[in-house]
Coordinates of C-alpha atoms and ligand atoms in Angstrom, one line a residue:
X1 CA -16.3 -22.8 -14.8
X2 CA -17.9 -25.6 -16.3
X3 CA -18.0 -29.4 -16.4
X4 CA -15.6 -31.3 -14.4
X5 CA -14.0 -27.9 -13.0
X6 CA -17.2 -26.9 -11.6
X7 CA -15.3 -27.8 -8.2
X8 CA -13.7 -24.8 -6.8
X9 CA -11.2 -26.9 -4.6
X10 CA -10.9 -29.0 -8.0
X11 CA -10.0 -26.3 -10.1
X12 CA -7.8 -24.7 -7.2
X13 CA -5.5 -28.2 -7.8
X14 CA -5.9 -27.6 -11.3
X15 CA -5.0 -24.3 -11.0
X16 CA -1.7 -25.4 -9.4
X17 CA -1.1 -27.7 -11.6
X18 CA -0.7 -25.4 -14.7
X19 CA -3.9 -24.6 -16.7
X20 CA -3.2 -26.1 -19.5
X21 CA -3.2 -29.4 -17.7
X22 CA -6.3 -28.4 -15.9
X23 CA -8.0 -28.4 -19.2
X24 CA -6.6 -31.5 -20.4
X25 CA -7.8 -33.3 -17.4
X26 CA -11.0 -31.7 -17.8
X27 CA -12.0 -33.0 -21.1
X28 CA -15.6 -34.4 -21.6
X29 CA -17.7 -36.0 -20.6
X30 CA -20.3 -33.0 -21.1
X31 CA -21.2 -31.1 -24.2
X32 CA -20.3 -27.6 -22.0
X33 CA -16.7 -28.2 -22.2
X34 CA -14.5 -25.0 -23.2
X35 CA -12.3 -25.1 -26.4
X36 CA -9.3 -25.5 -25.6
X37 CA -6.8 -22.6 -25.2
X38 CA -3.6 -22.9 -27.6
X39 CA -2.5 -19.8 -28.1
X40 CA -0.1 -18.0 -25.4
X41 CA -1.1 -15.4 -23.2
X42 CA 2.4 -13.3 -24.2
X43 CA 1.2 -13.0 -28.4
X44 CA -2.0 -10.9 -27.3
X45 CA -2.6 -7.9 -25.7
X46 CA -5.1 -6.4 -22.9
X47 CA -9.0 -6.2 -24.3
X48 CA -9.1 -3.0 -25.7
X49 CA -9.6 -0.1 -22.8
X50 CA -9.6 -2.6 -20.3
X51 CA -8.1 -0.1 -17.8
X52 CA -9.8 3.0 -18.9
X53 CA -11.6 3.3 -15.6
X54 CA -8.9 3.1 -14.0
X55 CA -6.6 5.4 -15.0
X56 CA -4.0 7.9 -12.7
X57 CA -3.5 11.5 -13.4
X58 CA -0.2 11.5 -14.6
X59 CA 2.1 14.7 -13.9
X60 CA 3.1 16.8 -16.6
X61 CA 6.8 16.6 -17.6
X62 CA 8.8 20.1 -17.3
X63 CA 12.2 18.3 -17.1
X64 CA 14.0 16.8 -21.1
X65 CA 16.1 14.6 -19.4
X66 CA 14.8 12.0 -19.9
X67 CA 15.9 10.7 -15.8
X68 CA 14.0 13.6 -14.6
X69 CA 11.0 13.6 -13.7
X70 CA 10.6 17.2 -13.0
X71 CA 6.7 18.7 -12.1
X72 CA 4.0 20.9 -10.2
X73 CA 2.6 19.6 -7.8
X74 CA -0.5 21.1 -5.7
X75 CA -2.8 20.4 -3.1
X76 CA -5.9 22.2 -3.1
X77 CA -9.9 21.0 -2.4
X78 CA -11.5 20.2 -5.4
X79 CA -15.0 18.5 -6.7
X80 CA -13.6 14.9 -7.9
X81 CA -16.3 12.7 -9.4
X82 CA -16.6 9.1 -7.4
X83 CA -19.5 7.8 -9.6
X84 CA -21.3 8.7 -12.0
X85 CA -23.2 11.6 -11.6
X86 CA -21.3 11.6 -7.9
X87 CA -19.0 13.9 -6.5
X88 CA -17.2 15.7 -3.6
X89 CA -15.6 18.4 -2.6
X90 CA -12.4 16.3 -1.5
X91 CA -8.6 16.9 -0.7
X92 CA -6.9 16.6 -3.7
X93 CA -3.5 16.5 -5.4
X94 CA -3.6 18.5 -8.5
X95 CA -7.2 17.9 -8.6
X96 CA -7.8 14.7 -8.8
X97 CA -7.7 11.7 -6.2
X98 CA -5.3 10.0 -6.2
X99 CA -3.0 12.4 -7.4
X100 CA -0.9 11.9 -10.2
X101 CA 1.1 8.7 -10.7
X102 CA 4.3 9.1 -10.3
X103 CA 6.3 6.5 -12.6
X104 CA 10.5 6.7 -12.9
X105 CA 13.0 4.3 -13.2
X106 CA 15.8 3.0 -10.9
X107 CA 18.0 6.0 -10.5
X108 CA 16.1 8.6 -11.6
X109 CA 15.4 12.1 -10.1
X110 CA 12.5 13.4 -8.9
X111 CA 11.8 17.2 -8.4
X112 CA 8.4 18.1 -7.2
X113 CA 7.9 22.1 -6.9
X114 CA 4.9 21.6 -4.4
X115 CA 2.3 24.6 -3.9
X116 CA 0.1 24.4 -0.7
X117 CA -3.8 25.9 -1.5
X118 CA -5.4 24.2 1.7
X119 CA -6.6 26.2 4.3
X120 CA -4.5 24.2 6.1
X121 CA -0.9 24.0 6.9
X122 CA 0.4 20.7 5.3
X123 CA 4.0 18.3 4.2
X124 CA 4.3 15.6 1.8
X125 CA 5.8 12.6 3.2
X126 CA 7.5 10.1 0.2
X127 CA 6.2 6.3 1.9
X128 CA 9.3 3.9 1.5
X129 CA 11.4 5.7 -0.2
X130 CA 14.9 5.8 1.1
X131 CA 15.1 9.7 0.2
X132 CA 17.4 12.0 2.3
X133 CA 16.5 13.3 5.6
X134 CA 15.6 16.7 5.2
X135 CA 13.1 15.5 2.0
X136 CA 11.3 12.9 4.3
X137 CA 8.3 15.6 5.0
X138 CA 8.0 14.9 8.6
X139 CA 7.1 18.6 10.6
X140 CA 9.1 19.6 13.1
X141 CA 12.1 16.7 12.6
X142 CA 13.0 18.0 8.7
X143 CA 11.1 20.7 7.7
X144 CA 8.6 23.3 9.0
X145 CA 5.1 22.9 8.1
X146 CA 3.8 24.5 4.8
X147 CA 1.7 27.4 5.6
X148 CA -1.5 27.9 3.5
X149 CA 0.0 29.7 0.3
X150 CA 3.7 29.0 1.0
X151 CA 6.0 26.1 -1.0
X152 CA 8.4 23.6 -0.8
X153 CA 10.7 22.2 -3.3
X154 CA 11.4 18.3 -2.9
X155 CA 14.0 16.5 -4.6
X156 CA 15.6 13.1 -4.0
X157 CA 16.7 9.8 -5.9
X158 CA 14.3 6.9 -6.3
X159 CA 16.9 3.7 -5.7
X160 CA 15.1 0.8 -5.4
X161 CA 12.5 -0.5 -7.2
X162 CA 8.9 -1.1 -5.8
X163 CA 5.2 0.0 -4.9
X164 CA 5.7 3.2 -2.9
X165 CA 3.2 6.5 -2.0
X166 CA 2.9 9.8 -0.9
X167 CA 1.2 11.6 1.4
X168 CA 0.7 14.7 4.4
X169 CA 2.0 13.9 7.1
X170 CA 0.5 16.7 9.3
X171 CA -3.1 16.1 10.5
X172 CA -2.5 13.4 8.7
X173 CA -5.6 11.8 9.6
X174 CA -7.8 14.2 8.2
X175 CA -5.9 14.8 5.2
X176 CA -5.1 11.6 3.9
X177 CA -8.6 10.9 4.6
X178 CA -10.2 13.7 2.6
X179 CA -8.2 12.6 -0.7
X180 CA -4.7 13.6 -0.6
X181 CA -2.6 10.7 -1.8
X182 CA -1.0 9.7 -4.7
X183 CA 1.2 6.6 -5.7
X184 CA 5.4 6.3 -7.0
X185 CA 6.3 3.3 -9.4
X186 CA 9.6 2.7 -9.3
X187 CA 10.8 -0.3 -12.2
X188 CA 14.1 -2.0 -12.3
X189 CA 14.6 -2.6 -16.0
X190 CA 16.8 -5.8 -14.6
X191 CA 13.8 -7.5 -13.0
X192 CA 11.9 -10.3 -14.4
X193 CA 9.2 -9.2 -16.9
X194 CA 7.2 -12.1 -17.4
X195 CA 4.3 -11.0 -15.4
X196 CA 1.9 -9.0 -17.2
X197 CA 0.7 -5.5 -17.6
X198 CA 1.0 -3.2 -14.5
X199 CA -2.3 -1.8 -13.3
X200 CA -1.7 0.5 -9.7
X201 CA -4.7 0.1 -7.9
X202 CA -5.3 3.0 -4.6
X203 CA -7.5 1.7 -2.2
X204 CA -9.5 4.2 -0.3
X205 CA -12.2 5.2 1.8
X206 CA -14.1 7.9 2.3
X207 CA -16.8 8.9 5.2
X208 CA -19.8 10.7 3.4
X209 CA -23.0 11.6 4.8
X210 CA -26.5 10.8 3.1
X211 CA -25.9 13.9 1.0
X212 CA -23.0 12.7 -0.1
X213 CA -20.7 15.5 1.9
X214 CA -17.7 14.4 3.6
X215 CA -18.1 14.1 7.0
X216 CA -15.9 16.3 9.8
X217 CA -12.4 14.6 10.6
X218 CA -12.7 14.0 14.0
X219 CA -16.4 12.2 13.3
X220 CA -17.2 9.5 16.0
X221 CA -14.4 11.5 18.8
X222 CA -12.8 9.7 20.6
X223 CA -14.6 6.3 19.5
X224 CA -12.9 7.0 16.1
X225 CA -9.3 7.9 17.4
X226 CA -9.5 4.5 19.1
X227 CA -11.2 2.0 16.6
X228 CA -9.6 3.8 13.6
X229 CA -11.8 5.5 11.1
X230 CA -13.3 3.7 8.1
X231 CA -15.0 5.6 5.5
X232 CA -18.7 4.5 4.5
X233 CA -17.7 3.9 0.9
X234 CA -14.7 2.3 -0.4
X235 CA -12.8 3.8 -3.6
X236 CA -10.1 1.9 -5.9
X237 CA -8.3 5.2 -7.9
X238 CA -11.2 7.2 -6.8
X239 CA -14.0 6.1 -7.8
X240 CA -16.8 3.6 -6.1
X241 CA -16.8 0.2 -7.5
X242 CA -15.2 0.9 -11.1
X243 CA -14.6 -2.2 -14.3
X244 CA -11.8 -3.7 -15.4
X245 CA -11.5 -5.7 -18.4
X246 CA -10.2 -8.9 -18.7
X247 CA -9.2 -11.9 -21.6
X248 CA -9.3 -15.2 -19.4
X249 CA -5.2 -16.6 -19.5
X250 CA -4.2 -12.9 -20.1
X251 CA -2.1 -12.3 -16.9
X252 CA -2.4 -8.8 -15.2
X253 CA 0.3 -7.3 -12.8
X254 CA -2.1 -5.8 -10.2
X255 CA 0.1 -3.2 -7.7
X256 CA -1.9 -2.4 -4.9
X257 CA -1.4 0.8 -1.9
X258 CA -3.5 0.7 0.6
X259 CA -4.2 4.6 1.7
X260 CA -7.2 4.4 3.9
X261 CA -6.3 6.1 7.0
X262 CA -7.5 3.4 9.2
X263 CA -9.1 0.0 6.9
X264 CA -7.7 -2.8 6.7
X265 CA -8.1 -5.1 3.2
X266 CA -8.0 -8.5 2.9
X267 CA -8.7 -8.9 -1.3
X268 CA -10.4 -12.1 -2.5
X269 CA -11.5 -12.6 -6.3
X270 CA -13.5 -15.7 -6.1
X271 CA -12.5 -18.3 -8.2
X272 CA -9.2 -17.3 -8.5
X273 CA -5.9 -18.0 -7.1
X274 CA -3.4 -14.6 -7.0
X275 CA 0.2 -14.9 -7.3
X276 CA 2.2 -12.6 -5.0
X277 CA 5.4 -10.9 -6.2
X278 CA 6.1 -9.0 -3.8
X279 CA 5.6 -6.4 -1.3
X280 CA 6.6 -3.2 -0.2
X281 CA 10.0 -2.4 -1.7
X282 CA 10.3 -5.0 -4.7
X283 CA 10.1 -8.5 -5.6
X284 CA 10.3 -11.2 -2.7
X285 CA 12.4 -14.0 -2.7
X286 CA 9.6 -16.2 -4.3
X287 CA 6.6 -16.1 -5.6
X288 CA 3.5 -17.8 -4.1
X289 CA 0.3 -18.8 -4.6
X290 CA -2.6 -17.6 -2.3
X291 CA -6.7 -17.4 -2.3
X292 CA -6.6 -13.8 -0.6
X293 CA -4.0 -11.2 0.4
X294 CA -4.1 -8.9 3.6
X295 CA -2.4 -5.6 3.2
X296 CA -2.9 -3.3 5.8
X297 CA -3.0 0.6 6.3
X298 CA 0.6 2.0 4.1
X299 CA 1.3 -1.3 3.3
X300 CA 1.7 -2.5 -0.4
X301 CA 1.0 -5.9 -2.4
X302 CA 2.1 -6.6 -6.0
X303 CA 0.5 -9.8 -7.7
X304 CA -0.4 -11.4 -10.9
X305 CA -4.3 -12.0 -11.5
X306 CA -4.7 -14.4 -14.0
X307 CA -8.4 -14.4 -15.2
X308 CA -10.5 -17.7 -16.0
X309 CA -14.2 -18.6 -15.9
X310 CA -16.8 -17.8 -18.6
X311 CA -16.3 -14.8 -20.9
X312 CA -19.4 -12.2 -20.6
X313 CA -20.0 -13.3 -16.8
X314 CA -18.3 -10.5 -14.5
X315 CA -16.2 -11.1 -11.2
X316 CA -15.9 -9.3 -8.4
X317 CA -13.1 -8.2 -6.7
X318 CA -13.8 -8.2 -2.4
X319 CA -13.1 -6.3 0.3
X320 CA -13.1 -9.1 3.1
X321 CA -13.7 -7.8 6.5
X322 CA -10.3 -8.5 8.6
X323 CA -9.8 -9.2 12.1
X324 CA -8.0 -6.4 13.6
X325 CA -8.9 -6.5 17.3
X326 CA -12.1 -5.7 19.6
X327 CA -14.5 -7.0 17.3
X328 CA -13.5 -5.1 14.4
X329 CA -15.4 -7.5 12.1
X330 CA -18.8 -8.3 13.6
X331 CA -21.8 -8.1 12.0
X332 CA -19.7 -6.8 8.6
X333 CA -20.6 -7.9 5.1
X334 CA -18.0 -8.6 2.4
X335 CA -18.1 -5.6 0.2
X336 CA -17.6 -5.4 -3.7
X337 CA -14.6 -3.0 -4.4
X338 CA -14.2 -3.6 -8.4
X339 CA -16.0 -5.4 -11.3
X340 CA -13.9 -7.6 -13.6
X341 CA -15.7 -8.1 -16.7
X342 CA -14.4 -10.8 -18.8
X343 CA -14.6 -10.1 -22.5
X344 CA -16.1 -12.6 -24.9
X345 CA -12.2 -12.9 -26.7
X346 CA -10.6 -16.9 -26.8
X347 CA -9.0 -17.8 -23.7
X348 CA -5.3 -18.1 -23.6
X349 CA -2.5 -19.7 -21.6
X350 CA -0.8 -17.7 -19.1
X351 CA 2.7 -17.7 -19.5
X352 CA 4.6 -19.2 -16.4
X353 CA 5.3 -17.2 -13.1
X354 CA 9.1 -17.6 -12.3
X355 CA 9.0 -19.0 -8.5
X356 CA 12.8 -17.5 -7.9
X357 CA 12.3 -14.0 -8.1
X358 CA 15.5 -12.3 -6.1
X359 CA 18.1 -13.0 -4.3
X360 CA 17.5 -11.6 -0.9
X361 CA 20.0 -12.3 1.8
X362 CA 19.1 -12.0 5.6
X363 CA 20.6 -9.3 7.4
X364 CA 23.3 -9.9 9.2
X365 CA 22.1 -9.4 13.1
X366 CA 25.3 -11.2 14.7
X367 CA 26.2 -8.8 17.2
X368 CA 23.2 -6.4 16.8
X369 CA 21.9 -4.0 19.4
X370 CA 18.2 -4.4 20.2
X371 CA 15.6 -2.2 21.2
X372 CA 12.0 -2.8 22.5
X373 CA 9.4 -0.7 20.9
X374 CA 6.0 -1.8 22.7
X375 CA 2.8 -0.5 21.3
X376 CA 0.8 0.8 24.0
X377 CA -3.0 2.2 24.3
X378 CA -3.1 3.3 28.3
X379 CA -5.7 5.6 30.5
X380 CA -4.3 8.4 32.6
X381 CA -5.5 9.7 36.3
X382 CA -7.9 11.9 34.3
X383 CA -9.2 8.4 33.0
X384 CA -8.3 10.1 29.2
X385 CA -7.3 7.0 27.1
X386 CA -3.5 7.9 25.4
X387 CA -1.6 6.0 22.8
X388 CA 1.6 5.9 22.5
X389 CA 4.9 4.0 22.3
X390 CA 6.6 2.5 25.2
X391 CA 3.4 4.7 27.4
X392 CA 4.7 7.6 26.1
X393 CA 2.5 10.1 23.7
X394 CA 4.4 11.1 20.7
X395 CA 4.9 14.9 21.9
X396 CA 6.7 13.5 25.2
X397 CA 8.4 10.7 24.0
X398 CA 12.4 10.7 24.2
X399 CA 13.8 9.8 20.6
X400 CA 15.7 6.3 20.1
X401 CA 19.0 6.4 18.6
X402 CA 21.2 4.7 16.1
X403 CA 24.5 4.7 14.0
X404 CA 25.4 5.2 10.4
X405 CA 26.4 1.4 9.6
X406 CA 24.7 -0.3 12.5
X407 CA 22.5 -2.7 12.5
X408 CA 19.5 -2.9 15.0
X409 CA 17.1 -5.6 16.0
X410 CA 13.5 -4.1 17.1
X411 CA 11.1 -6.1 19.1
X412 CA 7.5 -4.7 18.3
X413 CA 5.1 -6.1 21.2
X414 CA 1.3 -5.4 21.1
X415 CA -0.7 -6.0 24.6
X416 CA -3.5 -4.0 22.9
X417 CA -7.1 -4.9 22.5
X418 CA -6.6 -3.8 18.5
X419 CA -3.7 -4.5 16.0
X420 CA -1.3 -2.2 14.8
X421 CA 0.3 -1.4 11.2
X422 CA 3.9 -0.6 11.8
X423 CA 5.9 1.7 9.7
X424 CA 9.5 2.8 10.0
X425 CA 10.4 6.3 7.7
X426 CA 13.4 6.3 5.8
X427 CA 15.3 2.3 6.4
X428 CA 14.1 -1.1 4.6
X429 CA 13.4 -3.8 7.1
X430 CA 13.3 -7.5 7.0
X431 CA 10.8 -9.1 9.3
X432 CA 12.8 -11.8 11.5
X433 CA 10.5 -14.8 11.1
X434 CA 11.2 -18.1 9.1
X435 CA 7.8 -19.0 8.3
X436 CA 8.0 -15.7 5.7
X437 CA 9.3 -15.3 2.5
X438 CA 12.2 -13.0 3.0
X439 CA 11.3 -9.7 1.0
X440 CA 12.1 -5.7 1.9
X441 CA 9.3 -4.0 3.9
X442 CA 8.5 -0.5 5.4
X443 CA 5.2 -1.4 7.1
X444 CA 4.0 -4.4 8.5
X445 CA 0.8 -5.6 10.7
X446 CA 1.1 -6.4 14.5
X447 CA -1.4 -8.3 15.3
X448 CA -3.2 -7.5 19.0
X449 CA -1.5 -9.7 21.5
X450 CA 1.6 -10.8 19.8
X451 CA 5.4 -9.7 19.6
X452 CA 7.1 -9.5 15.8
X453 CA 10.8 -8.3 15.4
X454 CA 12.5 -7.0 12.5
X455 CA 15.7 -6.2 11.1
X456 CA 16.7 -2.6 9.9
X457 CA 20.3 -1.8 8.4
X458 CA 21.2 2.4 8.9
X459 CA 22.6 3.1 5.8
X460 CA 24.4 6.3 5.0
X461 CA 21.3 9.0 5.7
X462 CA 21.4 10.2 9.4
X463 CA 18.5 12.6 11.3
X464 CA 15.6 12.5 12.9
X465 CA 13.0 10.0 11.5
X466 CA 9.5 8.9 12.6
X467 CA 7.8 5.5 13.2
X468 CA 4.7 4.5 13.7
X469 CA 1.4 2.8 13.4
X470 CA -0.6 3.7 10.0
X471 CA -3.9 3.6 11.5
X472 CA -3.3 7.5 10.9
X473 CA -6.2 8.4 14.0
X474 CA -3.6 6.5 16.3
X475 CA -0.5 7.8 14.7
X476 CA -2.4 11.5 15.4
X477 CA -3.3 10.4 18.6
X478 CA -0.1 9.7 20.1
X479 CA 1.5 5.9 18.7
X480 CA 4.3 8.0 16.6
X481 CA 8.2 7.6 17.7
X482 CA 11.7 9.8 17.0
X483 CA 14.5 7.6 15.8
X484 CA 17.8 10.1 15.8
X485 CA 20.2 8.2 13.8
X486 CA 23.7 9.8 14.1
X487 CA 27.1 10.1 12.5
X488 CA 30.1 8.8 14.3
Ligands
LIG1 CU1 2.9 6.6 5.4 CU2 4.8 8.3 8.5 O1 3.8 7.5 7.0
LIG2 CU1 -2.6 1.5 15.7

């Protein structure tokens, strides 16, 4: 920034205001003014490889049709290069962390012949997506585990659009965390388009040692069931602190997953406002302005990062330590997660973000059964600390039940020292709270000593499902519920 924009909280208002306006208010005095910009942001395109980077595996195609995605899928340990000249013998998806993209289309079908080369027995769970039952990877409740060698065939429908994942869901802690997850587009050719070109960024972690080797699973015992582990370096699509190019006024759709097993993110770009779309499972309501965005373990933000300041000068993109109970933050630096250098190209004028984005109407909870879901960290006679839900460890815990067609109201309470990510398999949720945009969700934080509820509609796909928190060293620990959802 320069001149009269110098002021961050200035060129916030500014910011508001519409650029262009900004820039018109800004006008001399001061030779350092910037031309100003005049042509729109839609008649360029992205500075040439400005995601190369960046880039996802993609899987390979076996499927014509072209509403098939058909492909192999395997997980197996492989060397994956984090930086230059860096690598590690990691977890991987086809090789590569993430694994491949997968990108479909409202409606589409997706058939994954999945291999298993781990030593370890191992399911892929499909994060958000309202797939059937028996596809939803969860051991024991829709399918046995996949033995070392052995595979399963997974096929479902992607519905709805939105930011979704994949991932093991047995020892999940240890597996996510070595590498294996990938990340599922799903578009809506109906929605808006207006926002700029889609980048999917995974946000990682990994715990190495000095050498560079990943350290043991269960590192820090039962310290690191409790706190939640966070790795000692932190990846977006693999690799440790990778650049992105950018054309200030040349919108980018930024759609972030967060797969660290236990960290929390709270992205700021300095400088810069972000406009959140959306969440989880599509577009929100609205659109809205805001200087950083939390998004916690499973959870999902889409945005728009509009770039300004001075091309040639690069911007960093910040992890920004988050409170999440028992002093989770102190004594943390920011860290630097990814470099946005902005080209020496002329600035142009971002097109405007539509504030209405979808109609979204409540659910309908007149009449609705509740249930109380409380989110409990206890000690035992043996003075052996166990999570669980309602005091009860996953492997003793009674399942709750529901309808086909019914509509439930769950109230999540937290008495714990640490907050909790919530996630619910296989239903969309709405989170009953006025102060929120309404939007879909899956997962959502409960902060330590506080209550949220939500809304969840059981549409036509009875079994067994899970919930649970997706700091995955308390989901393995215990926190983890049975929801049997039945047919009258
Ligand atoms: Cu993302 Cu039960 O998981
Ligand atoms: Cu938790």
């Amino acid at each position: 920034m320069s001149g009269c924009c110098l002021s961050f909280r200035r060129f916030a208002a500014c910011f508001a205001a519409g650029f262009a306006g900004c820039l018109a208010a800004c006008s001399p005095p001061g030779p350092a003014a910037p031309p100003v910009p005049t042509e729109p942001a839609a008649g360029v395109t992205q500075p040439e490889g400005w995601d190369g980077e960046l880039t996802l595996a993609l899987p390979v195609d076996l499927n014509p049709d072209p509403h098939i995605l058909e492909f192999e899928l395997d997980a197996r340990v492989a060397e994956v290069e984090i930086a230059p000249g860096q690598s590690v013998s990691a977890w991987t998806y086809n090789g590569s962390v993430p694994g491949p993209l997968i990108r479909a289309q409202v409606g589409d079908r997706v058939i994954v012949h999945f291999t298993n080369h781990l030593p370890e027995a191992t399911t892929i769970h499909w994060h958000g997506l309202r797939v059937p039952n028996a596809m939803d990877g969860a051991p024991g409740h829709t399918q046995e585990p996949i033995a070392p060698g052995a595979s399963f065939h997974y096929e479902f429908t992607v519905d709805d659009a939105g930011t979704y994942w994949y991932h093991p869901h047995l020892d999940s802690s240890a597996q996510v965390g070595w590498g294996l997850y990938g990340a599922i587009l799903v578009e809506d050719p109906a929605d808006p388009d207006a926002f700029g070109d889609d980048l999917v960024l995974v946000l990682s972690d990994l715990s190495v040692d000095e050498a560079g080797a990943l350290l043991p699973a269960d590192n820090g015992g039962e310290f690191g069931d409790l706190f939640g582990r966070e790795g000692s370096v932190l990846l977006v699509n693999g690799r440790i602190l990778p650049t992105l190019k950018a054309r200030v006024g040349k919108p980018q759709r930024w759609r972030v997953i967060n797969a660290a097993r236990a960290r929390y993110y709270n992205i700021r770009m300095p400088g810069h406002l972000l406009t959140r779309l959306g969440g989880d499972n599509g577009l929100a309501a609205r659109s809205e302005e805001l200087y950083s965005i939390v998004v916690v373990p499973g959870e999902r933000a889409d945005f728009v990062f509009t770039p300004q300041g001075e091309p040639g000068v690069a911007e960093i993109l910040q992890w920004v330590p988050v409170e999440r109970g028992f002093g989770t933050v102190f004594n943390r630096p920011r860290e630097p997660m990814l470099n946005v250098e902005i080209v020496d190209l002329p600035a142009v004028l971002p097109e405007p973000i539509p504030r209405e984005l979808r109609r979204i109407d409540p659910i309908d909870v007149s009449g609705a059964a509740e249930q109380r879901i409380e989110l409990t960290i206890v000690t035992d006679s043996d003075g052996a600390v166990v999570m669980g839900i309602n005091g009860d460890p996953s492997w003793e815990a009674e399942p709750l039940h529901a309808q086909v067609g019914e509509t439930q109201i769950w109230r999540i309470g937290n008495q714990t020292d640490f907050s909790h990510p919530f996630h619910l398999h296989g239903y969309f949720f709405q989170v009953l709270d006025d102060a929120r945009i309404p939007e879909w969700k899956d997962t959502v934080n409960v902060p330590t000593a506080s209550e949220l509820a939500i809304a969840v509609r059981f549409d036509d796909r009875p079994g067994m499902w899970m919930f649970h928190c997706h700091i995955l060293d308390h989901a393995e620990s215990g926190m983890m519920g049975h929801l049997m959802v039945g047919e009258h």
